Short mmCIF file of C-alpha atoms in Angstrom, two decimals:
data_model
loop_
_atom_site.label_atom_id
_atom_site.label_comp_id
_atom_site.label_asym_id
_atom_site.label_seq_id
_atom_site.Cartn_x
_atom_site.Cartn_y
_atom_site.Cartn_z
CA MET A 1 -5.78 -200.12 -127.79
CA PRO A 2 -6.68 -203.42 -129.52
CA ILE A 3 -6.07 -206.76 -127.82
CA ARG A 4 -3.30 -208.83 -129.40
CA GLU A 5 -2.94 -212.10 -127.46
CA ILE A 6 -5.26 -214.25 -125.37
CA HIS A 7 -3.96 -216.88 -122.95
CA TRP A 8 -6.95 -219.08 -122.18
CA GLU A 9 -7.26 -221.76 -119.51
CA ILE A 10 -9.96 -223.64 -121.40
CA THR A 11 -10.70 -225.94 -118.43
CA ASN A 12 -9.21 -226.99 -115.12
CA LYS A 13 -10.24 -230.60 -115.78
CA CYS A 14 -7.33 -232.96 -116.25
CA ASN A 15 -6.79 -236.70 -116.49
CA LEU A 16 -3.39 -236.44 -114.74
CA ARG A 17 -2.41 -235.24 -111.26
CA CYS A 18 1.11 -233.90 -111.81
CA LYS A 19 2.90 -233.27 -108.54
CA HIS A 20 4.13 -229.80 -109.51
CA CYS A 21 0.83 -228.53 -110.99
CA LEU A 22 0.44 -224.87 -110.05
CA PRO A 23 -3.36 -224.66 -110.58
CA MET A 24 -3.79 -228.15 -109.04
CA SER A 25 -5.77 -229.24 -112.09
CA GLY A 26 -8.14 -232.18 -111.83
CA SER A 27 -11.76 -231.19 -111.41
CA ALA A 28 -13.54 -228.43 -113.30
CA ARG A 29 -13.68 -225.01 -111.71
CA PRO A 30 -17.07 -223.84 -110.46
CA ASP A 31 -19.01 -222.11 -113.23
CA GLU A 32 -16.64 -222.91 -116.11
CA LEU A 33 -17.76 -221.51 -119.46
CA THR A 34 -20.18 -223.73 -121.33
CA ASN A 35 -19.31 -224.87 -124.82
CA GLU A 36 -21.65 -222.25 -126.27
CA GLU A 37 -20.15 -219.51 -124.08
CA ALA A 38 -16.65 -220.50 -125.20
CA PHE A 39 -17.59 -219.98 -128.85
CA VAL A 40 -19.12 -216.59 -128.01
CA ALA A 41 -15.95 -215.65 -126.10
CA MET A 42 -13.88 -216.51 -129.17
CA GLU A 43 -15.92 -214.09 -131.27
CA THR A 44 -15.54 -211.42 -128.59
CA PHE A 45 -11.76 -211.79 -128.53
CA ARG A 46 -11.48 -211.57 -132.30
CA ALA A 47 -13.72 -208.51 -132.41
CA ALA A 48 -11.43 -206.90 -129.81
CA GLY A 49 -8.45 -207.40 -132.13
CA ALA A 50 -6.87 -210.62 -130.84
CA SER A 51 -4.78 -212.41 -133.46
CA LYS A 52 -3.04 -215.02 -131.27
CA ILE A 53 -4.54 -217.43 -128.78
CA PHE A 54 -2.74 -219.84 -126.44
CA PHE A 55 -4.81 -222.60 -124.86
CA THR A 56 -3.76 -224.15 -121.55
CA GLY A 57 -5.50 -226.22 -118.90
CA GLY A 58 -6.05 -228.53 -117.20
CA GLU A 59 -5.90 -230.70 -120.25
CA PRO A 60 -7.41 -228.81 -123.22
CA PHE A 61 -8.26 -231.92 -125.25
CA ILE A 62 -10.51 -233.19 -122.47
CA GLN A 63 -12.86 -230.27 -123.20
CA LYS A 64 -16.03 -230.92 -125.20
CA ASP A 65 -15.74 -229.90 -128.89
CA PHE A 66 -12.29 -228.43 -128.34
CA LEU A 67 -11.33 -229.20 -131.94
CA GLY A 68 -14.41 -227.29 -133.06
CA LEU A 69 -13.24 -224.31 -131.04
CA LEU A 70 -9.80 -224.53 -132.66
CA GLU A 71 -11.40 -224.66 -136.10
CA ARG A 72 -13.40 -221.53 -135.31
CA ALA A 73 -10.32 -219.67 -134.05
CA VAL A 74 -8.42 -220.47 -137.24
CA ALA A 75 -11.43 -219.54 -139.38
CA LEU A 76 -11.41 -216.15 -137.65
CA GLY A 77 -7.79 -215.68 -138.71
CA MET A 78 -6.14 -216.34 -135.35
CA ARG A 79 -2.80 -218.08 -134.74
CA VAL A 80 -3.41 -220.92 -132.28
CA SER A 81 -1.17 -222.76 -129.80
CA VAL A 82 -2.13 -225.51 -127.34
CA ILE A 83 -0.16 -226.92 -124.39
CA THR A 84 -1.13 -230.53 -123.66
CA ASN A 85 -0.02 -233.55 -121.66
CA ALA A 86 -0.31 -235.48 -124.96
CA THR A 87 -2.22 -238.41 -123.47
CA MET A 88 -5.32 -237.77 -125.60
CA LEU A 89 -3.72 -237.07 -128.98
CA THR A 90 -5.10 -239.53 -131.52
CA SER A 91 -3.89 -239.76 -135.11
CA ALA A 92 -7.13 -238.11 -136.24
CA THR A 93 -6.58 -235.25 -133.79
CA LEU A 94 -3.06 -234.69 -135.07
CA GLU A 95 -4.29 -234.67 -138.66
CA CYS A 96 -6.76 -231.95 -137.70
CA LEU A 97 -4.06 -229.94 -135.90
CA LYS A 98 -1.78 -230.22 -138.93
CA HIS A 99 -4.58 -229.06 -141.24
CA LEU A 100 -5.35 -226.09 -138.98
CA GLY A 101 -1.70 -225.12 -138.52
CA VAL A 102 -1.94 -225.33 -134.73
CA ASP A 103 1.32 -225.15 -132.75
CA LEU A 104 1.50 -227.81 -130.06
CA GLY A 105 3.31 -227.75 -126.72
CA VAL A 106 3.92 -231.15 -125.10
CA SER A 107 4.72 -231.35 -121.38
CA LEU A 108 7.35 -233.85 -120.21
CA ASP A 109 9.07 -233.89 -116.83
CA GLY A 110 11.49 -236.76 -117.11
CA ALA A 111 13.83 -237.80 -119.90
CA ASN A 112 13.00 -241.40 -118.99
CA ALA A 113 9.87 -243.19 -117.87
CA ALA A 114 10.95 -243.62 -114.26
CA THR A 115 11.53 -239.92 -113.65
CA ASN A 116 8.61 -238.62 -115.69
CA ASP A 117 6.02 -241.08 -114.42
CA ALA A 118 7.00 -240.43 -110.80
CA ILE A 119 5.88 -236.83 -111.35
CA ARG A 120 3.15 -237.06 -114.00
CA GLY A 121 1.69 -240.54 -113.53
CA GLN A 122 2.23 -244.10 -114.67
CA GLY A 123 2.43 -244.52 -118.43
CA SER A 124 2.50 -240.80 -119.23
CA PHE A 125 6.07 -240.91 -120.58
CA LYS A 126 5.22 -243.59 -123.13
CA GLN A 127 2.15 -241.66 -124.26
CA ALA A 128 4.04 -238.38 -124.58
CA LEU A 129 6.88 -240.01 -126.52
CA GLU A 130 4.43 -241.69 -128.89
CA ALA A 131 2.76 -238.31 -129.43
CA LEU A 132 6.11 -236.65 -130.17
CA ASN A 133 6.87 -239.35 -132.73
CA ARG A 134 3.49 -238.88 -134.40
CA CYS A 135 3.91 -235.10 -134.39
CA LYS A 136 7.26 -235.50 -136.11
CA LYS A 137 5.84 -237.81 -138.77
CA SER A 138 2.75 -235.69 -139.39
CA GLY A 139 4.63 -232.39 -139.42
CA VAL A 140 2.81 -230.76 -136.49
CA SER A 141 4.92 -227.93 -135.07
CA THR A 142 5.79 -229.00 -131.52
CA THR A 143 7.60 -227.47 -128.56
CA LEU A 144 8.72 -229.51 -125.55
CA TYR A 145 7.85 -228.03 -122.14
CA VAL A 146 9.85 -229.14 -119.09
CA THR A 147 9.37 -228.08 -115.47
CA VAL A 148 12.83 -228.33 -113.92
CA THR A 149 12.70 -229.91 -110.45
CA GLY A 150 15.07 -231.59 -108.06
CA LYS A 151 14.18 -234.92 -109.69
CA ASN A 152 15.14 -234.02 -113.27
CA VAL A 153 17.69 -231.19 -113.07
CA ASP A 154 20.42 -233.66 -114.03
CA GLN A 155 18.60 -234.54 -117.28
CA LEU A 156 18.71 -231.18 -119.08
CA ASP A 157 20.96 -232.44 -121.89
CA ASP A 158 18.71 -235.47 -122.35
CA PHE A 159 15.60 -233.28 -122.64
CA ALA A 160 17.25 -231.04 -125.22
CA GLN A 161 18.51 -234.01 -127.21
CA LEU A 162 15.05 -235.58 -127.11
CA ALA A 163 13.56 -232.35 -128.46
CA LYS A 164 16.19 -232.19 -131.19
CA ASP A 165 15.70 -235.83 -132.19
CA HIS A 166 11.95 -235.26 -132.53
CA GLU A 167 12.48 -232.07 -134.55
CA CYS A 168 10.73 -229.92 -131.96
CA ALA A 169 10.71 -226.21 -132.66
CA ALA A 170 12.20 -225.58 -129.21
CA VAL A 171 12.46 -226.82 -125.65
CA HIS A 172 11.15 -224.63 -122.81
CA PHE A 173 12.80 -225.13 -119.41
CA ASN A 174 10.65 -223.64 -116.63
CA GLN A 175 11.99 -223.57 -113.07
CA VAL A 176 9.58 -225.24 -110.67
CA THR A 177 7.49 -222.95 -108.47
CA ILE A 178 6.84 -224.41 -105.04
CA ALA A 179 3.15 -223.56 -104.91
CA GLY A 180 -0.09 -225.31 -105.75
CA ARG A 181 0.23 -229.09 -105.63
CA ALA A 182 4.03 -228.85 -105.33
CA LEU A 183 3.59 -227.76 -101.71
CA SER A 184 2.77 -231.37 -100.89
CA PHE A 185 5.99 -232.63 -102.51
CA VAL A 186 8.63 -230.11 -101.41
CA ASP A 187 11.33 -232.65 -100.55
CA GLU A 188 10.85 -234.40 -103.88
CA LEU A 189 10.58 -231.41 -106.21
CA ALA A 190 12.40 -228.44 -104.70
CA LEU A 191 15.77 -227.45 -106.10
CA SER A 192 18.56 -226.98 -103.58
CA VAL A 193 20.02 -223.51 -103.07
CA ASP A 194 23.05 -224.53 -105.12
CA GLN A 195 20.89 -225.93 -107.92
CA GLN A 196 18.78 -222.77 -108.02
CA GLN A 197 21.87 -220.62 -108.31
CA ARG A 198 23.46 -222.77 -111.00
CA LEU A 199 20.32 -223.49 -113.02
CA PRO A 200 20.58 -220.56 -115.49
CA GLU A 201 24.11 -221.58 -116.44
CA LEU A 202 23.17 -225.28 -116.56
CA VAL A 203 20.47 -224.50 -119.13
CA ALA A 204 22.88 -222.21 -121.01
CA GLU A 205 25.46 -225.00 -121.17
CA THR A 206 22.85 -227.49 -122.38
CA THR A 207 21.87 -225.01 -125.09
CA ARG A 208 25.51 -224.70 -126.21
CA VAL A 209 26.16 -228.44 -126.20
CA ILE A 210 22.98 -229.65 -127.91
CA PHE A 211 22.04 -226.73 -130.17
CA GLY A 212 25.30 -224.81 -130.54
CA GLU A 213 23.51 -221.62 -129.46
CA GLU A 214 23.95 -218.95 -126.79
CA LEU A 215 21.08 -217.90 -124.58
CA SER A 216 20.25 -214.21 -124.48
CA ALA A 217 20.80 -212.05 -121.43
CA THR A 218 18.07 -212.37 -118.81
CA ASP A 219 14.98 -210.30 -119.54
CA GLU A 220 13.15 -209.52 -116.29
CA ARG A 221 10.75 -206.91 -117.67
CA CYS A 222 7.10 -207.19 -116.67
CA TRP A 223 4.90 -208.48 -119.48
CA VAL A 224 1.72 -206.61 -118.55
CA ASP A 225 1.25 -204.50 -121.66
CA GLY A 226 -2.50 -204.02 -121.99
CA VAL A 227 -2.68 -206.00 -125.24
CA THR A 228 -2.31 -209.46 -123.68
CA VAL A 229 -5.09 -210.92 -121.53
CA TYR A 230 -5.36 -214.13 -119.51
CA MET A 231 -8.73 -215.85 -119.04
CA SER A 232 -9.42 -218.57 -116.47
CA ALA A 233 -11.85 -221.38 -117.24
CA ASP A 234 -14.73 -219.60 -115.50
CA GLY A 235 -14.40 -216.60 -117.83
CA ASN A 236 -12.62 -214.24 -115.45
CA LEU A 237 -10.11 -211.96 -117.18
CA TYR A 238 -6.71 -210.89 -115.85
CA LEU A 239 -3.81 -208.72 -116.97
CA CYS A 240 -1.51 -211.74 -116.68
CA SER A 241 -1.63 -215.39 -115.63
CA GLU A 242 0.51 -214.54 -112.61
CA VAL A 243 -2.16 -212.17 -111.32
CA PHE A 244 -4.65 -215.04 -111.52
CA GLN A 245 -2.33 -217.43 -109.66
CA ARG A 246 -1.49 -214.94 -106.91
CA ARG A 247 -4.64 -212.84 -106.60
CA PRO A 248 -7.66 -214.36 -108.34
CA ASP A 249 -9.75 -211.62 -106.73
CA LEU A 250 -8.10 -209.03 -109.01
CA SER A 251 -10.02 -209.93 -112.16
CA ILE A 252 -10.73 -207.03 -114.53
CA GLY A 253 -14.09 -208.58 -115.37
CA ASN A 254 -15.80 -211.66 -116.77
CA ILE A 255 -16.02 -212.39 -120.48
CA ARG A 256 -19.77 -213.02 -120.21
CA SER A 257 -20.38 -209.29 -119.75
CA PHE A 258 -17.02 -207.65 -120.46
CA SER A 259 -16.56 -204.76 -122.89
CA PHE A 260 -13.00 -204.47 -124.18
CA LYS A 261 -13.91 -201.13 -125.75
CA ALA A 262 -15.07 -199.63 -122.45
CA TRP A 263 -12.09 -201.12 -120.61
CA ALA A 264 -9.60 -199.71 -123.13
CA GLU A 265 -11.13 -196.24 -122.83
CA GLN A 266 -10.56 -196.31 -119.06
CA GLN A 267 -6.88 -197.26 -119.28
CA ASN A 268 -3.81 -195.07 -119.57
CA VAL A 269 -0.10 -195.77 -119.86
CA SER A 270 0.33 -195.92 -116.07
CA SER A 271 -2.16 -198.81 -115.93
CA PHE A 272 0.46 -201.14 -117.38
CA ALA A 273 4.11 -202.02 -116.86
CA ASN A 274 6.94 -199.55 -117.37
CA ASP A 275 10.40 -200.45 -118.61
CA GLY A 276 11.72 -200.54 -115.05
CA ASP A 277 9.03 -202.84 -113.67
CA LYS A 278 10.24 -206.38 -113.01
CA CYS A 279 8.46 -209.64 -113.64
CA CYS A 280 8.45 -212.52 -111.15
CA TYR A 281 10.36 -214.51 -113.78
CA GLY A 282 13.46 -213.95 -115.87
CA VAL A 283 13.59 -215.21 -119.46
CA ARG A 284 16.62 -216.24 -121.50
CA ALA A 285 16.19 -217.58 -125.03
CA SER A 286 17.84 -218.76 -128.21
CA GLU A 287 16.30 -220.14 -131.39
CA HIS A 288 15.74 -223.62 -129.97
CA SER A 289 15.91 -223.14 -126.20
CA VAL A 290 14.03 -221.02 -123.66
CA PHE A 291 14.68 -220.76 -119.93
CA VAL A 292 12.16 -219.21 -117.53
CA GLY A 293 13.58 -218.83 -114.03
CA ASN A 294 12.17 -217.52 -110.76
CA VAL A 295 13.71 -214.19 -109.76
CA GLY A 296 11.90 -213.70 -106.45
CA ALA A 297 10.29 -210.35 -107.29
CA GLU A 298 6.82 -209.49 -106.07
CA CYS A 299 4.21 -209.00 -108.79
CA ILE A 300 3.37 -205.28 -108.87
CA PHE A 301 -0.05 -206.07 -110.35
CA ALA A 302 -0.87 -208.71 -107.72
CA PRO A 303 0.29 -207.32 -104.39
CA ARG A 304 0.16 -210.05 -101.82
CA LYS A 305 -2.45 -209.68 -99.10
CA TRP A 306 -0.41 -209.68 -95.91
CA SER A 307 -2.97 -210.56 -93.27
CA ILE A 308 -0.38 -211.31 -90.57
CA ASP A 309 1.99 -208.40 -90.02
CA THR A 310 2.44 -208.38 -86.23
CA LEU A 311 3.51 -210.91 -83.64
CA SER A 312 0.22 -210.59 -81.79
CA LYS A 313 -1.74 -211.52 -84.94
CA LEU A 314 0.56 -214.48 -85.50
CA TYR A 315 0.13 -215.59 -81.89
CA ASP A 316 -3.66 -215.46 -82.34
CA VAL A 317 -3.80 -217.58 -85.51
CA LEU A 318 -1.35 -220.10 -84.07
CA GLY A 319 -3.57 -220.32 -80.99
CA GLU A 320 -6.48 -221.26 -83.26
CA LEU A 321 -4.33 -223.74 -85.18
CA TYR A 322 -3.26 -225.49 -81.97
CA GLN A 323 -6.46 -225.14 -79.94
CA ASP A 324 -6.65 -228.93 -79.40
CA ILE A 325 -2.98 -229.51 -78.57
CA GLY A 326 -3.16 -229.26 -74.77
CA GLN A 327 -3.77 -232.91 -73.84
CA ASP A 328 -1.26 -234.11 -76.42
CA CYS A 329 1.41 -231.87 -74.86
CA ARG A 330 0.66 -233.24 -71.41
CA ASP A 331 1.01 -236.80 -72.68
CA CYS A 332 4.06 -236.19 -74.90
CA ARG A 333 7.68 -236.77 -73.93
CA ASP A 334 9.37 -235.45 -77.08
CA PRO A 335 12.46 -233.65 -75.69
CA ASP A 336 12.93 -231.42 -78.72
CA CYS A 337 10.20 -228.94 -77.75
CA LEU A 338 11.26 -228.51 -74.11
CA GLY A 339 14.31 -226.30 -74.45
CA TYR A 340 16.57 -224.28 -76.72
CA VAL A 341 13.99 -221.51 -76.82
CA TRP A 342 15.18 -218.66 -79.05
CA LEU A 343 13.56 -215.25 -78.96
CA LEU A 344 12.73 -212.47 -81.35
CA LYS A 345 13.90 -209.07 -80.13
CA LYS A 346 10.46 -207.90 -78.99
CA GLU A 347 9.98 -211.16 -77.11
CA ALA A 348 13.37 -210.84 -75.45
CA ASP A 349 12.62 -207.28 -74.34
CA ARG A 350 9.24 -208.31 -72.93
CA LEU A 351 10.54 -211.33 -71.01
CA TYR A 352 13.54 -209.39 -69.70
CA GLU A 353 11.17 -206.85 -68.16
CA GLN A 354 9.32 -209.74 -66.48
CA GLY A 355 12.54 -210.97 -64.88
CA VAL A 356 12.90 -214.16 -66.94
CA ALA A 357 16.52 -215.33 -67.08
CA LEU A 358 17.86 -214.81 -70.60
CA VAL A 359 21.19 -215.27 -72.31
CA GLN A 360 22.42 -213.36 -75.36
CA VAL A 361 25.28 -214.91 -77.30
CA ASN A 362 27.98 -212.65 -78.78
CA ASP A 363 25.55 -209.73 -79.15
CA GLY A 364 23.49 -212.02 -81.37
CA PRO A 365 20.48 -214.21 -80.68
CA THR A 366 18.84 -214.34 -77.27
CA PHE A 367 17.56 -217.51 -75.57
CA ILE A 368 15.62 -218.31 -72.44
CA HIS A 369 18.48 -219.30 -70.16
CA SER A 370 18.19 -223.06 -69.80
CA PHE A 371 21.78 -224.07 -70.54
CA PRO A 372 24.35 -225.60 -68.22
CA MET A 373 27.40 -223.40 -67.74
CA THR A 374 30.95 -224.25 -68.78
CA SER A 375 33.89 -223.94 -66.39
CA GLU A 376 34.54 -220.52 -67.96
CA GLY A 377 31.08 -219.36 -66.91
CA ARG A 378 29.56 -219.44 -70.39
CA PRO A 379 26.40 -221.22 -71.52
CA ASP A 380 27.11 -224.59 -73.12
CA LEU A 381 25.27 -224.32 -76.45
CA SER A 382 26.28 -227.83 -77.47
CA THR A 383 23.71 -229.29 -75.07
CA ARG A 384 21.16 -231.07 -77.24
CA TYR A 385 18.12 -230.94 -74.98
CA PRO A 386 18.49 -228.24 -72.33
CA PRO A 387 15.40 -228.50 -70.10
CA CYS A 388 13.44 -225.24 -70.34
CA SER A 389 13.82 -223.21 -67.15
CA GLN A 390 10.18 -222.09 -67.41
CA LEU A 391 8.63 -225.54 -67.62
CA CYS A 392 6.37 -226.73 -64.80
CA THR A 393 7.13 -230.44 -65.02
CA ASP A 394 4.01 -231.56 -63.15
CA SER A 395 1.50 -229.89 -65.46
CA ARG A 396 3.72 -229.69 -68.54
CA ARG A 397 2.62 -226.06 -68.73
CA CYS A 398 5.17 -223.26 -68.62
CA ARG A 399 5.32 -220.45 -66.09
CA ILE A 400 5.17 -217.84 -68.85
CA TYR A 401 2.44 -219.57 -70.84
CA GLN A 402 0.59 -216.37 -71.79
CA ASP A 403 3.87 -214.77 -72.89
CA ARG A 404 5.53 -217.81 -74.37
CA PRO A 405 7.63 -216.92 -77.44
CA LEU A 406 7.12 -217.78 -81.09
CA ALA A 407 9.56 -220.70 -81.04
CA CYS A 408 7.23 -222.42 -78.56
CA ARG A 409 3.97 -221.34 -80.20
CA LEU A 410 5.11 -222.65 -83.60
CA TYR A 411 6.04 -226.16 -82.49
CA PRO A 412 5.58 -228.75 -84.02
CA LEU A 413 6.13 -226.35 -86.92
CA GLY A 414 9.42 -224.54 -87.21
CA PRO A 415 12.30 -223.62 -89.48
CA GLU A 416 14.96 -226.25 -90.14
CA THR A 417 18.17 -226.20 -92.17
CA LYS A 418 18.63 -229.04 -94.65
CA ALA A 419 22.01 -230.56 -95.45
CA ASP A 420 22.33 -228.42 -98.60
CA GLY A 421 21.80 -225.20 -96.63
CA THR A 422 18.18 -224.65 -97.64
CA VAL A 423 16.05 -223.29 -94.79
CA VAL A 424 12.57 -224.80 -94.87
CA TRP A 425 9.39 -224.66 -92.87
CA ALA A 426 9.22 -228.12 -91.36
CA LEU A 427 6.71 -230.30 -89.54
CA HIS A 428 8.27 -232.27 -86.67
CA LEU A 429 7.07 -235.85 -86.90
CA ASP A 430 8.14 -236.92 -83.39
CA CYS A 431 5.52 -234.63 -81.86
CA LEU A 432 2.66 -236.60 -80.31
CA HIS A 433 0.14 -234.06 -81.61
CA VAL A 434 1.33 -234.77 -85.16
CA GLU A 435 1.25 -238.53 -84.62
CA ARG A 436 -2.32 -238.41 -83.31
CA MET A 437 -3.51 -236.12 -86.12
CA GLU A 438 -2.02 -238.54 -88.65
CA LYS A 439 -3.84 -241.48 -87.08
CA ARG A 440 -7.12 -239.54 -87.25
CA GLY A 441 -6.51 -238.57 -90.89
CA MET A 442 -6.37 -234.88 -89.97
CA LEU A 443 -2.75 -234.14 -90.88
CA PRO A 444 -3.31 -233.03 -94.52
CA GLN A 445 -5.90 -230.48 -93.38
CA PHE A 446 -3.54 -229.27 -90.63
CA GLU A 447 -0.69 -228.85 -93.12
CA ARG A 448 -2.89 -226.82 -95.47
CA ARG A 449 -3.95 -224.54 -92.62
CA ALA A 450 -0.36 -224.17 -91.44
CA LEU A 451 0.90 -223.27 -94.91
CA SER A 452 -1.90 -220.76 -95.30
CA ILE A 453 -0.69 -219.06 -92.12
CA LEU A 454 2.98 -219.11 -93.13
CA ASN A 455 2.17 -217.74 -96.58
CA SER A 456 0.21 -214.87 -95.00
CA LEU A 457 3.20 -213.50 -93.07
CA SER A 458 4.26 -210.02 -94.11
CA PRO A 459 7.77 -209.74 -95.62
CA GLN A 460 8.92 -207.74 -92.59
CA LEU A 461 7.71 -210.27 -90.02
CA LEU A 462 8.93 -213.23 -92.05
CA GLY A 463 12.29 -211.53 -92.53
CA GLU A 464 12.67 -210.97 -88.79
CA ILE A 465 11.84 -214.61 -88.04
CA ALA A 466 14.14 -215.96 -90.77
CA GLU A 467 17.05 -213.68 -89.80
CA THR A 468 16.78 -214.61 -86.13
CA TYR A 469 16.56 -218.31 -86.94
CA ARG A 470 19.65 -218.15 -89.17
CA GLU A 471 21.60 -216.46 -86.38
CA VAL A 472 20.47 -219.19 -83.99
CA ASP A 473 21.27 -221.90 -86.52
CA ALA A 474 24.79 -220.56 -87.04
CA LEU A 475 25.45 -220.98 -83.33
CA CYS A 476 23.54 -224.15 -82.64
CA ALA A 477 23.52 -226.18 -85.85
CA PHE A 478 22.83 -229.89 -85.57
CA PRO A 479 23.25 -232.50 -88.31
CA ASP A 480 20.43 -232.53 -90.87
CA GLY A 481 18.10 -235.39 -90.10
CA GLU A 482 18.73 -235.39 -86.34
CA ASN A 483 15.25 -233.98 -86.00
CA LYS A 484 12.67 -236.16 -87.67
CA TYR A 485 10.74 -233.71 -89.82
CA ARG A 486 9.04 -233.26 -93.17
CA SER A 487 9.77 -230.17 -95.26
CA LEU A 488 6.67 -228.15 -96.13
CA GLN A 489 8.16 -225.34 -98.22
CA PRO A 490 11.30 -223.17 -98.36
CA VAL A 491 11.50 -220.16 -96.07
CA LYS A 492 11.53 -217.35 -98.62
#
């Protein structure tokens, strides 16, 4: 089976540091292809049958002799597209692109300078707009690429109108994925639950208003077809870019030594997607508008490595994460971690057998019984800071320390419900341990380690935690913002 399309991350180097960048582009990857190796790779792709090539980055035009590589691709009879941040497009470069017939994709994440530059960097809006104007004048085929975030979701019409005014071939709206660099900017970039639900229709309405077109029905079919290949900047090959993002260890080989002929002979129909296999993204399109939305499906070609699938494993990694927290806990007087201890079912069963006083509310969530009682003999769940019944106040160490539940082991991490209903993993900023880590400059490293743990939870364990928390939250909700916290990422 001949190869048809190549999607090539030519480099991870970039002159911008966009807040939503999935590959966190900036510096080159270790062992990126040399210029000479890139030209050899081009010949290999063409010999394997590739007729289309899509260059991404990083920023492609930062790469040495990139125009020379484009010229070679066109000389080999390939159709070429490049997605760029447009900050390095000179008039001479555009003349070359026009001559070669290269299709250009320009990234823009705000319909005005204030919004765009807050995400992509100071001055990037002006540079992108100037590039769009030059593309229009020179006749370079251009598509506008927009990552839809919480900061720009109200500018969809403006983006589409901007694309229309600059005679762009189309505008691509891509729903933000909270991964990569976006994990550090969740509060700024994440769409609310309501916005996520309404986004497909918002894009459809923009398409009707600006272009007079109807978007197609959502296509959620997996794109892994055996004739399209993704290559990262270090030459590793993948069935799809999503496999690279989720499981970079699942490369099918490296272009430096790869034989497409041998690989094709080893494949069969079951090696690729069937009609019923779903992609992680759903696509709707018209002539001038494309919407790519997140559908929440797992990638069947990049199964997530669930390293934490039991409570005991989670307890262990949290113990390592918080190995230096002891003295901070003894010094701290934050009341929010001293009570209101909710339990997972296995924890409740274990503590019940040990004779710990528990309370179950309406056959729902179970708590360590620390609540005052009402005159009707019921626990008063409106109490904001019920002192934990297991706390030894002298040592600030609990009586059930070895069997303390997840709600305690997580703190200062924990789920929180935002005002719009979104449940997020949050970092509590009133915790003395957090304050001291921030003063020592250790908080970013802690957050990365914490997110790595949370993202390693199996779906079953995460589902149990999320379901229990939502039951607790329904009974004991407090106004958003009462706890001083920073959102890390949505609880999926």
